[in-house]
Short mmCIF file of C-alpha atoms in Angstrom, two decimals:
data_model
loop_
_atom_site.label_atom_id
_atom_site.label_comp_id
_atom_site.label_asym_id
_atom_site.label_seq_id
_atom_site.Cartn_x
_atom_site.Cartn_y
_atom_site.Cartn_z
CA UNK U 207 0.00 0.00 0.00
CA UNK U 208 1.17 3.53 -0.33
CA UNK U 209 2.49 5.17 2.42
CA UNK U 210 2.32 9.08 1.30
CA UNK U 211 -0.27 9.35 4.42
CA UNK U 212 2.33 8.61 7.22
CA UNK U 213 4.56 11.96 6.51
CA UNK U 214 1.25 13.64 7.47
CA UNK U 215 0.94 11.60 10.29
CA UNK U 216 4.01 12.34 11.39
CA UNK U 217 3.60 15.72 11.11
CA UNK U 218 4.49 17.39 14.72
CA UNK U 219 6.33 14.49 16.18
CA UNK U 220 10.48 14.57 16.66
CA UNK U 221 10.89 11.23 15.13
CA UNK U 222 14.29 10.13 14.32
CA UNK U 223 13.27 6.11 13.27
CA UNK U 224 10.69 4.97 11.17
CA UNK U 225 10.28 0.67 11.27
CA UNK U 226 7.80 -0.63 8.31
CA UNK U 227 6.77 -4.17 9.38
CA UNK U 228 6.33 -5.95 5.46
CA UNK U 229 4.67 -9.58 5.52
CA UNK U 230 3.08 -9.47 1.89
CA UNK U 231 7.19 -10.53 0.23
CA UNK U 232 6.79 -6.79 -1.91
CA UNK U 233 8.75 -3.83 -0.86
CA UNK U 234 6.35 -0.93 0.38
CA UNK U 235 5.29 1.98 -1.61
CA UNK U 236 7.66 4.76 -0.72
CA UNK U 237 7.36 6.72 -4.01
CA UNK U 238 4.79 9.29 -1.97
CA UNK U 239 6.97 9.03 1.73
CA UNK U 240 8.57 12.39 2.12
CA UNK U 241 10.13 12.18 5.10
CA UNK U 242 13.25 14.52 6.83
CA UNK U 243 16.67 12.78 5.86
CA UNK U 244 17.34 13.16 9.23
CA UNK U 245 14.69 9.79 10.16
CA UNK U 246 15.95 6.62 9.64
CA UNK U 247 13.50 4.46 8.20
CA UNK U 248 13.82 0.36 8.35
CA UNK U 249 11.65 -1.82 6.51
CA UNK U 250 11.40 -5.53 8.08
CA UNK U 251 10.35 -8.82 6.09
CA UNK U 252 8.29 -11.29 8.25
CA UNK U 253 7.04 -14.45 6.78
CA UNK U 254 2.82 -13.81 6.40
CA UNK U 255 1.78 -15.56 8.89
CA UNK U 256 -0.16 -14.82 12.17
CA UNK U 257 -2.24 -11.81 11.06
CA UNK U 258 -1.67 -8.65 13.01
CA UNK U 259 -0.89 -10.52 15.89
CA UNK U 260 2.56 -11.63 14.90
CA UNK U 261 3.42 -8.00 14.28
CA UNK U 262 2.36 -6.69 17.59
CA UNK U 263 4.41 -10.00 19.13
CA UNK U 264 7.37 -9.54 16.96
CA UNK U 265 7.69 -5.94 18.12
CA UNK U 266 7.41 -6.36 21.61
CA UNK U 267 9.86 -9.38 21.36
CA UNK U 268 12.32 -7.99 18.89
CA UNK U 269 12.10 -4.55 18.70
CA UNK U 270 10.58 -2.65 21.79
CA UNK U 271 14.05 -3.56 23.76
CA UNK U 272 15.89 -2.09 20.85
CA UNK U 273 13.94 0.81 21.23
CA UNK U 274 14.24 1.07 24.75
CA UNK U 275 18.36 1.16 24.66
CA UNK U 276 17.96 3.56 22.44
CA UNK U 277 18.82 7.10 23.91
CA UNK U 278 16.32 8.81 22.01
CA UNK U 279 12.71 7.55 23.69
CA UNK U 280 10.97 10.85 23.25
CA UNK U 281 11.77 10.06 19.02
CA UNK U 282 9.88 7.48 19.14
CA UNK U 283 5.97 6.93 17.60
CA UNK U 284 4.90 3.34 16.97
CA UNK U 285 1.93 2.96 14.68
CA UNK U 286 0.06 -0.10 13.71
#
């Protein structure tokens, strides 16, 4: 799906890291993501399995410690 409506979302926030969570094997539509070059933006490929579920569980297992080390908390916005 195209993503042109999270740069809008983002609007406001400090963000610093973007994560894209991709379980359909095709890369996302950035073409309409403007985002500052100063937000690093990671795009992770999870076998398609588990619904939404597996996302939420593969973030709190994987990711939220990563986040958590990281000594910019106030950067970060997770959206699902």
């Amino acid at each position: 799906k195209d993503l042109g409506w999270l740069s809008n979302y983002l609007e406001g926030f400090d963000v610093n890291k973007v994560t894209i969570i991709s379980k359909c094997n095709k890369d996302p539509q950035k073409e309409n993501l403007s985002l500052a070059p100063s937000i690093t933006v990671n795009i992770l490929y999870l076998p398609n399995v588990g619904r939404c579920d597996h996302s939420y569980a593969y973030y709190m297992t994987h990711l939220l410690e990563e986040d958590d080390d990281d000594d910019n908390k106030s950067t970060h916005v997770t959206v699902f």
